[in-house]
Short mmCIF file of N, CA and C in Angstrom, two decimals:
data_model
loop_
_atom_site.label_atom_id
_atom_site.label_comp_id
_atom_site.label_asym_id
_atom_site.label_seq_id
_atom_site.Cartn_x
_atom_site.Cartn_y
_atom_site.Cartn_z
N MET Q 30 0.87 -1.15 -0.03
CA MET Q 30 -0.08 0.04 0.08
C MET Q 30 0.85 1.18 0.00
N LYS Q 31 0.49 2.21 -0.90
CA LYS Q 31 1.43 3.38 -1.03
C LYS Q 31 0.92 4.30 0.04
N ARG Q 32 1.93 5.04 0.70
CA ARG Q 32 1.58 5.96 1.68
C ARG Q 32 1.32 7.39 0.95
N SER Q 33 0.54 8.13 1.60
CA SER Q 33 0.36 9.65 1.20
C SER Q 33 1.55 10.49 1.63
N ASN Q 34 1.65 11.63 1.10
CA ASN Q 34 2.60 12.41 1.46
C ASN Q 34 2.46 12.96 2.88
N GLU Q 35 1.37 12.99 3.54
CA GLU Q 35 1.06 13.38 4.69
C GLU Q 35 1.49 12.26 5.72
N GLU Q 36 1.00 11.10 5.30
CA GLU Q 36 1.48 9.78 6.06
C GLU Q 36 2.90 9.68 6.14
N GLU Q 37 3.60 9.95 5.04
CA GLU Q 37 5.17 9.86 4.97
C GLU Q 37 5.82 10.81 5.89
N ALA Q 38 5.20 12.06 5.83
CA ALA Q 38 5.63 13.05 6.75
C ALA Q 38 5.50 12.80 8.24
N LYS Q 39 4.49 12.16 8.58
CA LYS Q 39 4.25 11.64 9.97
C LYS Q 39 5.30 10.76 10.42
N ARG Q 40 5.48 9.81 9.33
CA ARG Q 40 6.40 8.65 9.69
C ARG Q 40 7.78 9.17 9.92
N CYS Q 41 8.16 10.22 9.14
CA CYS Q 41 9.56 10.82 9.42
C CYS Q 41 9.66 11.53 10.73
N GLU Q 42 8.50 12.24 10.99
CA GLU Q 42 8.43 12.86 12.35
C GLU Q 42 8.44 11.86 13.44
N GLY Q 43 7.90 10.68 13.38
CA GLY Q 43 7.90 9.65 14.19
C GLY Q 43 9.33 9.28 14.60
N GLY Q 44 10.05 8.94 13.41
CA GLY Q 44 11.39 8.45 13.39
C GLY Q 44 12.25 9.14 13.96
N SER Q 45 12.15 10.65 13.88
CA SER Q 45 12.89 11.54 14.74
C SER Q 45 12.64 11.52 16.23
N LEU Q 46 11.61 10.91 16.75
CA LEU Q 46 11.42 10.69 18.03
C LEU Q 46 12.05 9.43 18.57
N ASP Q 47 12.62 8.65 17.84
CA ASP Q 47 13.39 7.41 18.26
C ASP Q 47 14.57 7.73 18.97
N LYS Q 48 15.49 8.79 18.79
CA LYS Q 48 16.43 9.27 19.37
C LYS Q 48 16.27 9.56 20.85
N TYR Q 49 14.90 9.72 21.40
CA TYR Q 49 14.78 9.96 22.77
C TYR Q 49 14.42 8.70 23.65
N TYR Q 50 14.06 7.68 22.89
CA TYR Q 50 13.52 6.45 23.60
C TYR Q 50 14.42 5.86 24.57
N ILE Q 51 15.68 5.28 24.24
CA ILE Q 51 16.51 4.76 25.21
C ILE Q 51 17.28 5.70 26.18
N PRO Q 52 17.89 6.93 25.48
CA PRO Q 52 18.73 7.87 26.29
C PRO Q 52 17.92 8.34 27.40
N THR Q 53 16.58 8.70 27.28
CA THR Q 53 15.86 9.45 28.26
C THR Q 53 15.28 8.50 29.28
N ARG Q 54 15.17 7.23 29.03
CA ARG Q 54 14.54 6.26 30.02
C ARG Q 54 15.49 5.59 30.80
N TYR Q 55 16.87 5.44 30.25
CA TYR Q 55 17.69 4.93 31.16
C TYR Q 55 19.24 5.46 31.39
N PRO Q 56 19.29 5.73 32.57
CA PRO Q 56 20.48 6.64 33.03
C PRO Q 56 21.71 6.03 32.23
N ASN Q 57 21.95 4.83 32.08
CA ASN Q 57 23.25 4.49 31.31
C ASN Q 57 22.98 4.34 29.81
N GLY Q 58 22.00 4.84 29.33
CA GLY Q 58 21.64 4.92 27.80
C GLY Q 58 22.49 5.94 27.12
N LEU Q 59 23.25 6.75 27.67
CA LEU Q 59 24.02 7.84 27.00
C LEU Q 59 25.45 7.30 27.44
N PRO Q 60 26.47 7.17 26.72
CA PRO Q 60 27.80 6.77 27.01
C PRO Q 60 28.37 8.09 27.53
N GLY Q 61 28.83 8.11 28.74
CA GLY Q 61 29.80 9.32 29.34
C GLY Q 61 28.79 10.48 29.69
N GLY Q 62 27.50 10.32 29.86
CA GLY Q 62 26.45 11.47 30.29
C GLY Q 62 25.27 10.89 30.84
N ILE Q 63 24.48 11.82 31.09
CA ILE Q 63 23.10 11.45 31.84
C ILE Q 63 22.12 12.27 30.86
N PRO Q 64 20.82 11.92 30.76
CA PRO Q 64 19.75 12.60 29.95
C PRO Q 64 19.68 14.24 30.15
N SER Q 65 19.71 14.58 31.54
CA SER Q 65 19.64 15.94 31.79
C SER Q 65 20.67 16.73 31.31
N GLU Q 66 21.91 16.21 31.03
CA GLU Q 66 22.94 16.82 30.34
C GLU Q 66 22.85 16.88 28.91
N ALA Q 67 22.33 16.11 28.25
CA ALA Q 67 22.31 15.82 26.77
C ALA Q 67 21.08 16.46 26.12
N PHE Q 68 20.04 16.58 26.82
CA PHE Q 68 18.78 17.07 26.25
C PHE Q 68 18.49 18.41 26.89
N ILE Q 69 17.82 19.46 26.13
CA ILE Q 69 17.47 20.76 26.56
C ILE Q 69 15.91 21.00 26.49
N GLU Q 70 15.33 21.96 27.04
CA GLU Q 70 14.12 22.10 27.16
C GLU Q 70 13.42 22.25 25.71
N GLU Q 71 14.14 22.82 24.82
CA GLU Q 71 13.55 22.84 23.28
C GLU Q 71 13.51 21.45 22.67
N ASP Q 72 14.43 20.57 23.10
CA ASP Q 72 14.22 19.24 22.61
C ASP Q 72 12.88 18.63 23.15
N ALA Q 73 12.57 18.76 24.42
CA ALA Q 73 11.23 18.12 24.89
C ALA Q 73 10.12 18.76 24.37
N ILE Q 74 10.11 20.16 24.14
CA ILE Q 74 9.05 20.83 23.59
C ILE Q 74 8.72 20.43 22.11
N SER Q 75 9.87 20.16 21.30
CA SER Q 75 9.71 19.78 20.15
C SER Q 75 9.22 18.30 20.08
N ALA Q 76 9.77 17.44 20.76
CA ALA Q 76 9.20 16.00 20.85
C ALA Q 76 7.73 15.95 21.22
N ILE Q 77 7.31 16.81 22.13
CA ILE Q 77 5.89 16.75 22.67
C ILE Q 77 5.10 17.27 21.45
N ASN Q 78 5.49 18.24 20.74
CA ASN Q 78 4.78 18.95 19.70
C ASN Q 78 4.64 17.79 18.50
N LYS Q 79 5.79 17.10 18.15
CA LYS Q 79 5.62 16.07 17.08
C LYS Q 79 4.71 14.80 17.64
N ALA Q 80 4.91 14.49 18.84
CA ALA Q 80 4.02 13.29 19.29
C ALA Q 80 2.59 13.69 19.27
N THR Q 81 2.30 14.98 19.61
CA THR Q 81 0.95 15.45 19.59
C THR Q 81 0.29 15.45 18.18
N LYS Q 82 1.22 15.90 17.26
CA LYS Q 82 0.67 15.92 15.79
C LYS Q 82 0.35 14.39 15.34
N ILE Q 83 1.20 13.58 15.63
CA ILE Q 83 1.27 12.29 15.33
C ILE Q 83 -0.06 11.66 15.89
N ILE Q 84 -0.29 11.79 17.21
CA ILE Q 84 -1.54 11.26 17.84
C ILE Q 84 -2.74 11.68 17.12
N LYS Q 85 -2.73 13.02 16.88
CA LYS Q 85 -4.06 13.56 16.35
C LYS Q 85 -4.29 13.05 14.83
N PHE Q 86 -3.20 12.83 14.17
CA PHE Q 86 -3.26 12.41 12.84
C PHE Q 86 -3.82 10.85 12.77
N VAL Q 87 -3.40 10.14 13.82
CA VAL Q 87 -3.91 8.74 13.82
C VAL Q 87 -5.25 8.78 14.43
N GLU Q 88 -5.63 9.44 15.44
CA GLU Q 88 -7.05 9.57 15.77
C GLU Q 88 -8.04 9.95 14.69
N GLU Q 89 -7.54 10.92 13.84
CA GLU Q 89 -8.40 11.28 12.61
C GLU Q 89 -8.63 10.10 11.52
N LYS Q 90 -7.41 9.25 11.50
CA LYS Q 90 -7.65 8.12 10.69
C LYS Q 90 -8.45 6.99 11.13
N VAL Q 91 -8.50 7.00 12.46
CA VAL Q 91 -9.20 5.81 13.26
C VAL Q 91 -10.68 6.11 13.19
N GLU Q 92 -10.99 7.47 13.10
CA GLU Q 92 -12.48 8.04 13.26
C GLU Q 92 -13.24 7.47 12.01
#
């Protein structure tokens, strides 16, 4: 099944969230550092905004 441009864009946004999964959950997930030293507030805001858009997109598709 071919993805629409919008679906592909959301897939890319979702992929960009992967970088937060391990390092923000596990203190030893970052070699030589801890999450609070590697990520800044803008990273968190950006991740929340992307996740919110993806959730809204999926909810619209499910309805």
